[in-house]
Coordinates of C-alpha atoms in Angstrom, one line a residue:
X27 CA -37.5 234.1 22.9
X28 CA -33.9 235.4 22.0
X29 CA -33.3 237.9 19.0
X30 CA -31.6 235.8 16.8
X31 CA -34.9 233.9 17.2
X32 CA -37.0 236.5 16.0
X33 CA -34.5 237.5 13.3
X34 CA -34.6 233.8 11.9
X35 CA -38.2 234.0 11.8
X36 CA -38.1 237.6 9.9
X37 CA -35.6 236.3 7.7
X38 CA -37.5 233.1 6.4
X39 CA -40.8 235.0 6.2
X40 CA -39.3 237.6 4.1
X41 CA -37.1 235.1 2.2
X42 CA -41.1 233.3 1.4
X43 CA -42.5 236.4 -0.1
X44 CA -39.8 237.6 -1.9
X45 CA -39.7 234.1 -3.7
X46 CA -43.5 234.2 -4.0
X47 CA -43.6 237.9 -5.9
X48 CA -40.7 236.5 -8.4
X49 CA -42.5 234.2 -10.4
X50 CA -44.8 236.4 -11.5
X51 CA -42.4 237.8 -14.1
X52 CA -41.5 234.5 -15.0
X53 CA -45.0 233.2 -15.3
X54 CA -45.9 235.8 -18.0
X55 CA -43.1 233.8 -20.5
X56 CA -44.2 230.6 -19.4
X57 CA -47.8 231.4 -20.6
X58 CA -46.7 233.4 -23.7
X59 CA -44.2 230.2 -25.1
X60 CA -47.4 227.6 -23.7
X61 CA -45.3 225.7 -21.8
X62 CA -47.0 226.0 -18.3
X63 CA -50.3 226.1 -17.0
X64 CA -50.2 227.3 -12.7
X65 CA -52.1 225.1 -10.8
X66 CA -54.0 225.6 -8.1
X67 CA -55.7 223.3 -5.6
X68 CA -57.8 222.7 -2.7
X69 CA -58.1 220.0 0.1
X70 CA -57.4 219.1 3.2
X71 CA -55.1 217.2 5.9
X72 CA -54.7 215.1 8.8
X73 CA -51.8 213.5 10.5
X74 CA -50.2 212.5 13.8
X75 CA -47.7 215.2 15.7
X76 CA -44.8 213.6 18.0
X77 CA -44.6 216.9 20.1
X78 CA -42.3 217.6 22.8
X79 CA -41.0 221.4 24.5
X80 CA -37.8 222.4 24.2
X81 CA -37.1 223.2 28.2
X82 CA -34.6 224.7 29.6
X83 CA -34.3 223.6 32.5
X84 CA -33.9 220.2 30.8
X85 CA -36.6 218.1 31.9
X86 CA -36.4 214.1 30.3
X87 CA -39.5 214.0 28.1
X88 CA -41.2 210.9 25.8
X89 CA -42.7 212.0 22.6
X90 CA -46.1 213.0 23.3
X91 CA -48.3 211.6 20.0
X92 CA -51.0 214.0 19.4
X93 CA -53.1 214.9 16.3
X94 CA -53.4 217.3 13.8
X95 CA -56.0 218.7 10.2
X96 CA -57.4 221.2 8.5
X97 CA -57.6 222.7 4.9
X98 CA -54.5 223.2 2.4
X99 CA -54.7 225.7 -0.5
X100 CA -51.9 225.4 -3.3
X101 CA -50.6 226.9 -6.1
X102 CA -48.2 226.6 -8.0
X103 CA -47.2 229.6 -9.8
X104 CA -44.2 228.1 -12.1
X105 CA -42.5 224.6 -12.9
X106 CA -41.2 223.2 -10.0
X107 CA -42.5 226.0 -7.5
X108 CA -45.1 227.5 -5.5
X109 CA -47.2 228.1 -2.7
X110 CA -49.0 226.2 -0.2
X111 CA -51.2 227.8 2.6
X112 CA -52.9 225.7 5.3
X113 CA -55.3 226.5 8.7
X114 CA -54.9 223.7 10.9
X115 CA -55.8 222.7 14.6
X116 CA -52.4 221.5 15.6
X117 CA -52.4 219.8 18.9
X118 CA -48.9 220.0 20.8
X119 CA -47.5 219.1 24.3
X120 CA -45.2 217.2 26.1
X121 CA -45.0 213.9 28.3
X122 CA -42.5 214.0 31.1
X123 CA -40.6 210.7 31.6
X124 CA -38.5 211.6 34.9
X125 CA -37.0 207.9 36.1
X126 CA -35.7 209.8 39.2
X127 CA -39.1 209.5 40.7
X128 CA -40.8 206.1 40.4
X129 CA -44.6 206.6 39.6
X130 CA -44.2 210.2 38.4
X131 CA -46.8 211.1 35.5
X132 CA -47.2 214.4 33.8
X133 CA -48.2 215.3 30.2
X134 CA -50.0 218.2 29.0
X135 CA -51.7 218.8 25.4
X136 CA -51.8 222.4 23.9
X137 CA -54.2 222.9 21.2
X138 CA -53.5 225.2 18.4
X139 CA -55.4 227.1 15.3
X140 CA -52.3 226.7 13.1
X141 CA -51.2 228.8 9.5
X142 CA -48.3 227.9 7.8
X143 CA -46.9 229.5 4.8
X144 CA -44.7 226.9 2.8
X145 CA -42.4 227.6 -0.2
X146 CA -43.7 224.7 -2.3
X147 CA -41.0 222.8 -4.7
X148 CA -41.3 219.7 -6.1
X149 CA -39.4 217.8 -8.8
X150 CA -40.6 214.7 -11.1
X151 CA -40.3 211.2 -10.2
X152 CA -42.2 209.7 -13.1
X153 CA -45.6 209.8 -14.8
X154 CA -48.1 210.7 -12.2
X155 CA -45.3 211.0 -8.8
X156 CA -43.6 214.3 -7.5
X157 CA -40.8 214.6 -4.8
X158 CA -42.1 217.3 -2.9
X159 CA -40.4 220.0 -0.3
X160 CA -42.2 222.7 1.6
X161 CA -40.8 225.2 3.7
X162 CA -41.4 228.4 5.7
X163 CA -42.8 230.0 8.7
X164 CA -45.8 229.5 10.6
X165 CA -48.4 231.6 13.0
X166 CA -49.9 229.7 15.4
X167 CA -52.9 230.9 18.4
X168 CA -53.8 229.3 21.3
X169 CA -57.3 227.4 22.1
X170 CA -56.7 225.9 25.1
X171 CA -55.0 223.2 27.0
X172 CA -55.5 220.3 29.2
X173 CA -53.9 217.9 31.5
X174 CA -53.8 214.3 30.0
X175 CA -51.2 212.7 33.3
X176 CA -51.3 214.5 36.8
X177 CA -49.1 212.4 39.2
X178 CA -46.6 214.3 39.8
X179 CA -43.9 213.0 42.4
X180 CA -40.6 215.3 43.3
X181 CA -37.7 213.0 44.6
X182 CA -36.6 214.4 47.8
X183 CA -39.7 216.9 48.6
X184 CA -39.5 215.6 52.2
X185 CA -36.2 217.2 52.3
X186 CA -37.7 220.5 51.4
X187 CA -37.7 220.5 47.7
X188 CA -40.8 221.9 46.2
X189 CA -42.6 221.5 43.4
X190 CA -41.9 223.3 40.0
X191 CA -44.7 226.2 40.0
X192 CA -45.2 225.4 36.0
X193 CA -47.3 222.6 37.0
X194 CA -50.1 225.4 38.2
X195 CA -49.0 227.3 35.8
X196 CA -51.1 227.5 31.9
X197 CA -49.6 228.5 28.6
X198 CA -48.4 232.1 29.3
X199 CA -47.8 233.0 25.2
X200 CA -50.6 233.1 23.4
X201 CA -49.1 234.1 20.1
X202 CA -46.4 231.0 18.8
X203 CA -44.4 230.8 15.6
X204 CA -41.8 229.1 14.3
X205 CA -40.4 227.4 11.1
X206 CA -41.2 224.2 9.7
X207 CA -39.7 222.1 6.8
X208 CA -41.2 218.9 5.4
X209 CA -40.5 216.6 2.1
X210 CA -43.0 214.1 0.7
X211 CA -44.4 211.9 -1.9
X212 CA -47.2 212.8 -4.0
X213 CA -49.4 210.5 -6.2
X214 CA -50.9 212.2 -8.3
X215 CA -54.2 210.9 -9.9
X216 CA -57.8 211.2 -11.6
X217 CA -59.2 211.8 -8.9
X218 CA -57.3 214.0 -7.5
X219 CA -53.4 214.3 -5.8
X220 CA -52.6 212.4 -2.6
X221 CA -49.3 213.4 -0.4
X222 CA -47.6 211.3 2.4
X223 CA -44.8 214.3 4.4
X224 CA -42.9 213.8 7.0
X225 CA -42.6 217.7 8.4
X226 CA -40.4 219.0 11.5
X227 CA -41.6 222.2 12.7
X228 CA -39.2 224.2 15.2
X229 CA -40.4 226.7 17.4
X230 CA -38.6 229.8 18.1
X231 CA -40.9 231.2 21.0
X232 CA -41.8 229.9 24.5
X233 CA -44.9 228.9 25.6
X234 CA -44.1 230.5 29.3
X235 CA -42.5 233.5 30.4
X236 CA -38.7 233.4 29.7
X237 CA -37.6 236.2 32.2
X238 CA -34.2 236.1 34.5
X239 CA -36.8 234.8 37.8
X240 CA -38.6 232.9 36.0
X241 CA -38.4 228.7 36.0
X242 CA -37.8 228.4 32.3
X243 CA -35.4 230.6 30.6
X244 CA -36.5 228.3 27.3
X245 CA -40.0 226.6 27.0
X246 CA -40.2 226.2 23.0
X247 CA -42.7 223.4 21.0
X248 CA -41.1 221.5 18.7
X249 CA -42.6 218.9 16.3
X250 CA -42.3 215.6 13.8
X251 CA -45.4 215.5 12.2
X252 CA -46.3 212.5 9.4
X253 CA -49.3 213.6 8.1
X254 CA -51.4 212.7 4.5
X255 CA -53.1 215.5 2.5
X256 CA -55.9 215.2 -0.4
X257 CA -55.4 218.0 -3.0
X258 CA -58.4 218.6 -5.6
X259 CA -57.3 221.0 -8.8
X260 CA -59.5 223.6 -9.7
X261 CA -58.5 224.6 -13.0

């Protein structure tokens, strides 16, 4: 991972919490003039993940589809704003798609235990509908990994190419983070609030080592996740 990688990342997690210790000045007005009432909610999520590893070298990938759910706390501190936590088992990968080498087939799935910390905005669009954003940073550990293709076929290894050693090798960070930034439709109802988000989560380190004699000076997951979350207010 490069520096301006990890400065990004500092500089949206800070960015988070210096939004998220503002409102509390504002929120003492908004209760005092009994205009607003902060919300919060609990629920959970579940969704597809089109994953795929930002290599470089370049290696010609397909979207790998993969899954991801888990439990979503939110609250919304102020009109318009808040936070929204979530613990997640993320699944991630990629599917190699090399039409250099007919009948080649490789594709690997990297599980996660996955917390994002969103900036939470959302503005009206009607009644019981909200236009919501949510942005920030997220901390993510590995579980474990498996192969789902293992064909692999090099063009040219009779001529005394040889095979990439990453194929032998397993995820060599455990620790991943990154940024992620979704928007999204929620209906909000009796019963409860229901949201459809697209979200795109970049990653800003590498999954293997990144030194000079290394394979990979860039190895990075990246994400489009459509996923649909139930929230249940508690106040």
């Amino acid at each position: 991972m490069k520096k301006k990688d990890l400065k990004l990342f500092i500089y949206v997690f800070i960015a988070v919490h210096a939004v998220l210790w503002q409102p509390s000045k504002a929120q003492v007005s908004t209760f005092q003039q009994g205009k607003f009432i902060p919300e919060l909610s609990v629920g959970g999520n579940i969704g597809i993940n089109y994953a795929k590893i930002d290599f470089q070298k370049a290696i010609q990938q397909n979207n790998l589809q993969q899954y991801i759910g888990g439990i979503s706390v939110r609250y919304i501190s102020e009109r318009h704003f808040g936070l929204q936590a979530e613990l997640n088992l993320s699944q991630r990968g990629w599917d190699e798609a090399d039409k250099d080498s007919i009948g080649h087939q490789y594709a690997r799935s990297i599980r996660y235990l996955e917390i994002p910390l969103l900036t939470h905005i959302y503005f009206n669009a009607g009644k019981r509908a909200r236009i919501v954003f949510n942005l920030g940073p997220h901390l993510s550990f590995l579980l474990n990994e498996k192969d789902l293709k293992n064909n692999i076929v090099i063009k040219d290894l009779s001529e005394g190419k040889e095979i990439p050693p990453y194929y032998e090798t397993g995820v060599q960070r455990v620790f991943d983070y990154g940024i992620m930034a979704g928007m999204g439709l929620e209906i909000r109802t009796g019963v409860g609030s229901f949201i459809a988000e697209g979200r795109y989560t970049y990653g800003l380190s590498d999954i293997f080592s990144n030194n000079k004699s290394d394979y990979f000076s860039k190895s990075s997951n990246q994400a489009t996740c459509i996923k649909l979350t139930y929230l249940f207010q508690l106040n």
